Each structure stands twice: as structure tokens, then as C-alpha cells.
Short mmCIF file of C-alpha atoms in Angstrom, two decimals:
data_model
loop_
_atom_site.label_atom_id
_atom_site.label_comp_id
_atom_site.label_asym_id
_atom_site.label_seq_id
_atom_site.Cartn_x
_atom_site.Cartn_y
_atom_site.Cartn_z
CA MET A 24 -54.55 -75.16 23.40
CA VAL A 25 -55.28 -73.35 20.15
CA ASP A 26 -52.91 -70.44 19.65
CA ILE A 27 -54.63 -67.04 20.17
CA LYS A 28 -53.14 -65.78 16.90
CA ASP A 29 -54.70 -68.72 15.00
CA LYS A 30 -58.10 -68.04 16.57
CA PHE A 31 -57.68 -64.36 15.75
CA LYS A 32 -57.01 -65.27 12.10
CA GLU A 33 -60.15 -67.43 12.03
CA VAL A 34 -62.18 -64.34 12.95
CA PHE A 35 -60.53 -62.51 10.02
CA SER A 36 -61.93 -65.15 7.66
CA VAL A 37 -65.43 -64.69 9.10
CA LEU A 38 -65.28 -60.90 8.81
CA LYS A 39 -63.89 -61.00 5.28
CA SER A 40 -66.64 -63.39 4.19
CA GLU A 41 -69.30 -61.08 5.67
CA LEU A 42 -67.81 -58.06 3.87
CA LEU A 43 -67.69 -59.91 0.53
CA ASN A 44 -71.39 -60.64 0.92
CA ASP A 45 -72.48 -57.26 2.30
CA PRO A 46 -76.11 -56.79 1.19
CA ALA A 47 -75.62 -53.01 0.83
CA PHE A 48 -73.75 -53.61 -2.45
CA GLU A 49 -74.63 -55.90 -5.33
CA PHE A 50 -71.31 -57.65 -6.02
CA THR A 51 -70.36 -59.06 -9.41
CA ASP A 52 -67.83 -61.89 -9.55
CA ASP A 53 -65.15 -59.41 -10.69
CA SER A 54 -65.81 -56.87 -7.94
CA ARG A 55 -65.96 -59.57 -5.25
CA GLN A 56 -62.63 -61.02 -6.42
CA TRP A 57 -61.07 -57.55 -6.50
CA VAL A 58 -62.11 -56.68 -2.93
CA ASP A 59 -61.03 -60.14 -1.75
CA ARG A 60 -57.58 -59.49 -3.24
CA VAL A 61 -57.39 -55.96 -1.75
CA VAL A 62 -58.17 -57.31 1.71
CA GLU A 63 -55.92 -60.40 1.54
CA TYR A 64 -52.95 -58.44 0.21
CA ASN A 65 -53.13 -55.52 2.65
CA VAL A 66 -54.84 -56.47 5.91
CA PRO A 67 -53.46 -59.68 7.48
CA GLY A 68 -49.80 -59.47 6.42
CA GLY A 69 -48.22 -57.68 9.38
CA LYS A 70 -47.28 -58.81 12.90
CA LEU A 71 -50.90 -58.17 14.05
CA ASN A 72 -49.65 -56.73 17.37
CA ARG A 73 -52.20 -53.92 17.42
CA GLY A 74 -55.15 -56.23 16.87
CA LEU A 75 -53.98 -58.90 19.30
CA SER A 76 -53.41 -56.30 22.01
CA VAL A 77 -57.16 -55.59 22.14
CA ILE A 78 -57.71 -59.21 23.28
CA ASP A 79 -54.78 -59.07 25.76
CA SER A 80 -55.96 -55.76 27.21
CA TYR A 81 -59.56 -56.91 27.56
CA LYS A 82 -58.40 -60.07 29.37
CA PHE A 83 -56.40 -57.97 31.84
CA LEU A 84 -59.42 -55.73 32.42
CA LYS A 85 -61.48 -58.87 33.16
CA ASP A 86 -58.82 -59.85 35.76
CA GLY A 87 -57.71 -62.81 33.67
CA GLU A 88 -61.17 -64.44 33.58
CA GLU A 89 -61.82 -66.81 30.69
CA LEU A 90 -63.64 -64.87 27.95
CA SER A 91 -66.95 -66.17 26.64
CA ASP A 92 -67.03 -67.06 22.94
CA GLU A 93 -68.96 -63.86 22.21
CA GLU A 94 -66.53 -61.67 24.18
CA PHE A 95 -63.56 -63.26 22.42
CA PHE A 96 -65.14 -62.78 18.99
CA LEU A 97 -65.99 -59.12 19.68
CA ALA A 98 -62.49 -58.38 21.01
CA CYS A 99 -61.08 -59.99 17.85
CA ALA A 100 -63.47 -58.00 15.65
CA LEU A 101 -62.27 -54.74 17.23
CA GLY A 102 -58.67 -55.90 16.85
CA TRP A 103 -59.29 -56.51 13.15
CA CYS A 104 -60.89 -53.07 12.80
CA ILE A 105 -57.53 -51.63 13.91
CA GLU A 106 -55.65 -53.86 11.43
CA TRP A 107 -58.05 -52.67 8.68
CA PHE A 108 -57.46 -49.08 9.84
CA GLN A 109 -53.71 -49.55 9.49
CA ALA A 110 -54.07 -51.20 6.06
CA TYR A 111 -56.16 -48.27 4.80
CA PHE A 112 -53.56 -45.74 5.91
CA LEU A 113 -50.59 -47.75 4.62
CA VAL A 114 -52.10 -48.22 1.16
CA LEU A 115 -52.48 -44.44 0.84
CA ASP A 116 -49.21 -43.64 2.64
CA ASP A 117 -47.24 -45.75 0.15
CA ILE A 118 -48.70 -43.77 -2.76
CA MET A 119 -47.86 -40.44 -1.07
CA ASP A 120 -44.31 -41.59 -0.29
CA ASN A 121 -43.90 -43.18 -3.73
CA SER A 122 -42.66 -46.32 -1.92
CA GLN A 123 -41.58 -49.54 -3.60
CA LEU A 124 -41.94 -52.18 -0.88
CA ARG A 125 -44.18 -52.83 2.11
CA ARG A 126 -43.60 -55.85 4.40
CA GLY A 127 -41.10 -57.26 1.90
CA GLN A 128 -43.46 -57.27 -1.09
CA PRO A 129 -44.37 -54.61 -3.69
CA CYS A 130 -46.73 -51.90 -2.43
CA TRP A 131 -50.32 -52.53 -3.51
CA PHE A 132 -50.36 -49.61 -5.97
CA ARG A 133 -47.20 -50.99 -7.65
CA LEU A 134 -48.97 -54.17 -8.75
CA PRO A 135 -49.92 -54.55 -12.42
CA ASN A 136 -53.47 -53.30 -13.10
CA VAL A 137 -53.73 -51.56 -9.70
CA GLY A 138 -51.95 -48.18 -9.89
CA LEU A 139 -54.11 -45.33 -8.63
CA ILE A 140 -57.16 -47.58 -8.26
CA ALA A 141 -55.39 -48.12 -4.90
CA VAL A 142 -56.76 -44.75 -3.73
CA ASN A 143 -60.30 -46.09 -3.98
CA ASP A 144 -59.18 -49.41 -2.48
CA GLY A 145 -57.91 -47.48 0.55
CA LEU A 146 -61.36 -45.90 0.89
CA ILE A 147 -63.03 -49.30 0.66
CA LEU A 148 -60.76 -50.63 3.43
CA ARG A 149 -61.73 -47.61 5.54
CA ASN A 150 -65.43 -48.28 4.97
CA HIS A 151 -65.03 -51.92 5.97
CA ILE A 152 -64.23 -50.78 9.53
CA PHE A 153 -67.63 -49.15 9.92
CA ARG A 154 -69.43 -52.06 8.25
CA ILE A 155 -67.83 -54.43 10.82
CA LEU A 156 -68.72 -52.10 13.69
CA MET A 157 -72.32 -51.75 12.52
CA LYS A 158 -72.83 -55.49 12.03
CA HIS A 159 -71.35 -56.62 15.35
CA PHE A 160 -71.69 -53.68 17.76
CA LYS A 161 -74.90 -51.84 16.83
CA GLY A 162 -77.17 -52.22 19.83
CA LYS A 163 -74.25 -52.40 22.28
CA PRO A 164 -74.34 -49.56 24.85
CA TYR A 165 -70.86 -48.45 23.73
CA TYR A 166 -71.55 -48.49 19.95
CA MET A 167 -71.63 -44.68 19.57
CA ASP A 168 -68.48 -44.39 21.69
CA LEU A 169 -66.70 -46.80 19.32
CA LEU A 170 -67.75 -44.76 16.28
CA GLU A 171 -66.55 -41.54 17.92
CA LEU A 172 -63.28 -43.20 18.96
CA PHE A 173 -62.41 -44.49 15.47
CA ASN A 174 -63.49 -41.18 13.94
CA GLU A 175 -61.30 -39.16 16.30
CA VAL A 176 -58.24 -41.40 15.94
CA GLU A 177 -58.61 -41.33 12.15
CA PHE A 178 -58.60 -37.51 12.26
CA GLN A 179 -55.53 -37.51 14.52
CA THR A 180 -53.67 -39.99 12.29
CA ALA A 181 -54.46 -38.10 9.07
CA SER A 182 -53.38 -34.85 10.74
CA GLY A 183 -50.11 -36.46 11.83
CA GLN A 184 -49.55 -37.64 8.27
CA MET A 185 -50.17 -34.06 7.08
CA ILE A 186 -47.54 -32.60 9.46
CA ASP A 187 -45.08 -35.26 8.27
CA LEU A 188 -45.74 -34.46 4.60
CA ILE A 189 -45.62 -30.65 4.84
CA THR A 190 -42.55 -30.56 7.09
CA THR A 191 -40.47 -31.54 4.07
CA ILE A 192 -41.69 -30.09 0.81
CA PRO A 193 -40.22 -32.25 -1.99
CA GLY A 194 -37.14 -30.59 -3.50
CA LYS A 195 -36.64 -28.28 -0.50
CA LYS A 196 -34.32 -30.08 1.88
CA ASP A 197 -34.16 -27.72 4.83
CA LEU A 198 -33.04 -29.19 8.16
CA SER A 199 -34.01 -25.99 9.99
CA ASN A 200 -37.62 -27.26 9.89
CA TYR A 201 -36.67 -30.20 12.11
CA SER A 202 -36.95 -30.01 15.90
CA LEU A 203 -37.77 -32.30 18.80
CA SER A 204 -41.23 -30.73 19.16
CA ILE A 205 -42.05 -31.30 15.44
CA HIS A 206 -40.77 -34.88 15.69
CA ARG A 207 -42.89 -35.50 18.77
CA ARG A 208 -46.05 -34.10 17.14
CA ILE A 209 -45.60 -36.25 14.03
CA VAL A 210 -45.00 -39.39 16.10
CA GLN A 211 -47.82 -38.72 18.55
CA TYR A 212 -50.48 -38.09 15.91
CA LYS A 213 -49.29 -40.30 13.05
CA THR A 214 -48.47 -43.42 15.08
CA ALA A 215 -49.09 -43.37 18.83
CA TYR A 216 -52.86 -42.74 18.87
CA TYR A 217 -53.82 -45.59 16.55
CA SER A 218 -51.08 -48.04 17.56
CA PHE A 219 -51.19 -47.68 21.35
CA HIS A 220 -54.20 -45.67 22.54
CA LEU A 221 -56.79 -47.18 20.15
CA PRO A 222 -56.41 -50.89 21.15
CA VAL A 223 -56.67 -50.11 24.87
CA ALA A 224 -59.53 -47.66 24.36
CA CYS A 225 -61.45 -50.40 22.47
CA ALA A 226 -60.88 -52.83 25.36
CA LEU A 227 -61.94 -50.22 27.94
CA LEU A 228 -65.20 -49.55 26.06
CA MET A 229 -65.93 -53.29 25.85
CA ALA A 230 -65.35 -53.50 29.60
CA GLY A 231 -68.01 -50.81 30.16
CA GLU A 232 -65.62 -47.98 31.00
CA ASN A 233 -66.04 -44.29 30.16
CA LEU A 234 -62.97 -43.08 28.23
CA ASP A 235 -63.29 -39.60 29.79
CA ASN A 236 -62.27 -41.20 33.09
CA HIS A 237 -59.06 -42.60 31.58
CA THR A 238 -57.19 -39.64 30.09
CA ASP A 239 -54.22 -40.58 32.31
CA VAL A 240 -54.10 -44.01 30.62
CA LYS A 241 -54.14 -42.33 27.20
CA ASP A 242 -51.26 -40.04 28.22
CA ILE A 243 -49.11 -42.99 29.32
CA LEU A 244 -49.88 -44.91 26.10
CA ILE A 245 -48.95 -41.88 23.95
CA GLU A 246 -45.67 -41.71 25.87
CA ILE A 247 -45.04 -45.42 25.21
CA GLY A 248 -45.92 -44.87 21.53
CA THR A 249 -43.43 -42.01 21.32
CA VAL A 250 -40.64 -44.18 22.73
CA PHE A 251 -41.60 -46.91 20.24
CA GLN A 252 -41.05 -44.54 17.30
CA VAL A 253 -37.78 -43.18 18.73
CA GLN A 254 -36.60 -46.81 18.96
CA ASP A 255 -37.62 -47.30 15.31
CA ASP A 256 -35.60 -44.24 14.32
CA TYR A 257 -32.61 -45.52 16.30
CA LEU A 258 -32.82 -49.06 14.88
CA ASP A 259 -33.10 -47.66 11.33
CA CYS A 260 -29.48 -46.51 11.70
CA PHE A 261 -27.93 -48.67 14.44
CA GLY A 262 -30.04 -51.87 14.29
CA ASP A 263 -28.84 -55.09 12.70
CA PRO A 264 -30.59 -55.42 9.28
CA ASN A 265 -30.61 -59.21 9.74
CA VAL A 266 -32.57 -58.79 12.99
CA ILE A 267 -34.95 -55.98 11.99
CA GLY A 268 -35.52 -57.48 8.54
CA LYS A 269 -34.78 -54.38 6.46
CA ASP A 270 -32.08 -51.87 5.60
CA GLY A 271 -32.48 -48.42 7.11
CA THR A 272 -33.41 -45.59 4.74
CA ASP A 273 -34.18 -42.61 7.03
CA ILE A 274 -30.93 -40.78 6.17
CA GLN A 275 -31.31 -40.94 2.38
CA ASP A 276 -35.08 -40.32 2.68
CA PHE A 277 -34.48 -37.08 4.62
CA LYS A 278 -36.79 -38.27 7.40
CA CYS A 279 -37.49 -36.12 10.46
CA SER A 280 -35.83 -38.79 12.59
CA TRP A 281 -35.09 -38.50 16.32
CA LEU A 282 -31.40 -39.08 15.49
CA VAL A 283 -31.08 -36.13 13.11
CA VAL A 284 -32.99 -33.87 15.53
CA LYS A 285 -30.65 -34.90 18.36
CA ALA A 286 -27.62 -34.45 16.09
CA LEU A 287 -28.75 -30.91 15.24
CA GLU A 288 -29.12 -30.15 18.97
CA ARG A 289 -25.57 -31.34 19.74
CA ALA A 290 -23.67 -30.32 16.59
CA ASN A 291 -21.36 -27.32 16.16
CA GLU A 292 -21.62 -25.14 13.04
CA ASP A 293 -19.19 -27.25 10.98
CA GLN A 294 -21.03 -30.45 11.91
CA LYS A 295 -24.39 -28.85 11.02
CA LYS A 296 -22.92 -27.91 7.63
CA LEU A 297 -21.78 -31.51 7.11
CA LEU A 298 -25.30 -32.72 7.98
CA SER A 299 -26.95 -30.25 5.60
CA GLU A 300 -24.66 -31.32 2.74
CA ASN A 301 -25.06 -35.08 3.25
CA TYR A 302 -28.46 -35.76 4.87
CA GLY A 303 -31.05 -36.76 2.29
CA GLN A 304 -28.50 -37.95 -0.28
CA ALA A 305 -28.76 -41.48 -1.68
CA ASP A 306 -24.98 -41.73 -2.23
CA LYS A 307 -23.40 -44.28 0.14
CA ALA A 308 -20.47 -41.95 0.92
CA CYS A 309 -22.93 -39.26 2.11
CA ILE A 310 -24.86 -41.78 4.24
CA ASP A 311 -21.59 -42.98 5.81
CA LYS A 312 -20.60 -39.39 6.67
CA VAL A 313 -23.90 -38.87 8.49
CA LYS A 314 -23.49 -42.17 10.39
CA GLU A 315 -19.92 -41.23 11.29
CA LEU A 316 -21.15 -37.90 12.67
CA TYR A 317 -23.81 -39.73 14.71
CA ASN A 318 -20.98 -41.79 16.26
CA VAL A 319 -18.84 -38.70 16.94
CA LEU A 320 -21.83 -37.09 18.67
CA ASP A 321 -22.25 -40.32 20.69
CA LEU A 322 -25.94 -40.69 19.80
CA GLN A 323 -25.97 -44.36 20.87
CA SER A 324 -25.28 -43.28 24.47
CA VAL A 325 -27.79 -40.41 24.17
CA PHE A 326 -30.44 -42.93 23.05
CA THR A 327 -29.64 -45.40 25.87
CA GLU A 328 -29.91 -42.60 28.42
CA TYR A 329 -33.22 -41.45 26.87
CA GLU A 330 -34.70 -44.96 26.93
CA ASN A 331 -33.66 -45.57 30.54
CA GLN A 332 -35.06 -42.21 31.67
CA CYS A 333 -38.35 -43.01 29.90
CA HIS A 334 -38.42 -46.42 31.60
CA GLU A 335 -38.15 -44.76 35.00
CA ASN A 336 -40.83 -42.14 34.24
CA ILE A 337 -43.28 -44.54 32.58
CA MET A 338 -43.02 -47.19 35.32
CA LYS A 339 -43.57 -44.49 37.94
CA SER A 340 -46.71 -43.28 36.11
CA ILE A 341 -48.02 -46.84 35.69
CA GLU A 342 -47.48 -47.78 39.33
CA ALA A 343 -49.26 -44.61 40.46
CA HIS A 344 -52.46 -45.82 38.73
CA PRO A 345 -55.10 -46.99 41.25
CA SER A 346 -56.29 -49.96 39.16
CA LYS A 347 -54.12 -53.10 39.19
CA ALA A 348 -55.87 -54.33 36.02
CA ILE A 349 -54.99 -51.15 34.12
CA GLN A 350 -51.46 -51.31 35.51
CA ALA A 351 -51.22 -54.82 34.03
CA VAL A 352 -52.42 -53.57 30.62
CA LEU A 353 -49.88 -50.74 30.57
CA LYS A 354 -47.02 -52.90 31.83
CA SER A 355 -47.70 -55.48 29.12
CA PHE A 356 -47.35 -52.76 26.45
CA TRP A 357 -44.17 -51.35 27.98
CA LYS A 358 -42.61 -54.79 28.49
CA LYS A 359 -43.08 -55.59 24.78
CA ILE A 360 -41.11 -52.57 23.62
CA TYR A 361 -38.55 -51.69 26.33
CA GLN A 362 -35.02 -52.38 25.03
CA ARG A 363 -36.36 -54.09 21.91
CA LYS A 364 -33.87 -54.91 19.16
CA LYS A 365 -36.37 -55.16 16.29
#
């Protein structure tokens, strides 16, 4: 049996070829090569979980029936739209964060001859989403719903990015801005909508469902997405770098991490002072002091308790849903992330 991921990648090649021959623009050899390189470097390099979950979710909604070739292709096309969406945001996010690396290689804007041309490249990647949707979904009864969905999630994601950026003004390291409610808002809007709600919403639309009838599904997915980011924050400090594939940087980067928010909740005045003096410093001794305080405050146990409580609440919400197919979709998402180590 051909691996689903391989078939998914075959659809990428088809979509990329269509985009490089889009009749709305008269390509030169140089411009075609440039866009090819933009797409190849930024779109297919991740784990592809978001894109693949459109196919998985649609299969569950079809009660495990074998998908026709057309259904499979369309589910893949929507999955790739989400991967393009992520690529567009990451290209711009890396510029805003002045990052060096993404997925173990230099950020796109760091490459020779790219620089701030990457801003326009991000916009081209964004436009590719709507070119794909127009080519393959125009004429479908849910075409307008798809456009509205991607438009809304893009607005939510950009707004989440804004909260993240303005919470810490460069040069003003003030931990008093950080709270659980701010952390939750950043996570919900910047990550959870596009990573968890969007793939399932695409599958629901393909299955002929009205999204207004599934706000409960969205709420559960946002909850799962929030736990996913809390796990990321936890693993950044306590995960094994050999397992997660990178060294944590949240402490030196002064990130509004779940761990620092929890530490601020539990710390006495002296401990808060220690946090203020050392959080956001690149010096290893400062990072070690913060990690030591996290251990004193027993944040590993606090996290375990949080994750277990979420497991109980999320499973209860899922099992209360009247549709077994939707239960299966939600359980598959939760199973992938519960107690993950990377």
C-alpha cells in the first residue's frame, strides 16, 4: 500500500506545477525559478501533521469509507493550503523575531540574495492558497465557506501574532505583563485556530457540514491546541534536546511561556525578584538560576497535574458529542498529543 504521506507529497508536486504555470501571471525563467525555490524551501519541510490531518479527519467523517480519487485529491489540496498558510506566516514570523534557524536550516530571509525580498515571498505564498482554492474548489457548494474560513483564521492568527509581539516591547523586559490569560490568548489565536480548528473545519466543509452547527467541536479543538502549546513550553525547558531535536530558548528569549506564568503565580517576592533579574538573559548562569527556581517551585508536578486534568475534561467533552464520527476525529487529535515527549 502506498504510504499516505507519499501520496500527499505527490499532490504537492501537482499543485506546485500548477502555480508555476498560473496563466494570471506571465512568468519569466528567473521569476519561475525564484517562486519554485520559495515554495520548495518553505512549504514541504515540516512534519506535515496539519495537512495530513485534513485527510484523516475527512476519512473519519466518511465512517472509514475508501475515498474516491477526487475526494482524496481535494482533501490533500486543502491540507496543502494549510501547509502553505503556515509557511507564509513562518517566513514573516522569522523576520519579525530576527530568527536564525527554522527546521534546522537558515531562515529563508537569511539566505544570500533573499533578505527582505522574503516579505514579498510571504505574500506570494499567501496568494497561492487562494489560487489553489479557486482552481480546485470554485463551483463546489462550500467554496465561499472555505474562503471565509481561511480569511477568518488568517485574521485570528495575525491578531495572535500581534498580541505576542506587543506584549514584550523590545528593550522593555517587564514580567508584570505576563499572565495566564495573556498566554492563553496568544496561544489560542496564534496557534490553535490554524493548527487544530482549520484542518477539521476543512474536512467538515468537504463532508457537507455547516460550521455554525459545530462550534462545540471548535471549542474542544482550541482546548487541545492550548494544551499542545503548553506542552511545547514545558518541553522547551524540561524536554530532552536529543528527542525534541532542538535546544530550548524560551528563557533567554523572554517568551511569555506557560512555565514563567506559573512560576510568577507561585513565587514569593524574593523568587519574583530572582526571575526578573535572570529571565530574558542569554548568560548560562542566569538560565540555570531560572531552571533551578522552576524545580524549587515544582513546575514539573504542576504540569503533570495540568495535563491530566485536561485529559479528563477533554475526554468528557469528546464523549458527550452525539456523533461517533466526530468523536473519532477529536480522539485522534488528542491521542497524538497527550503525554507527548516531542
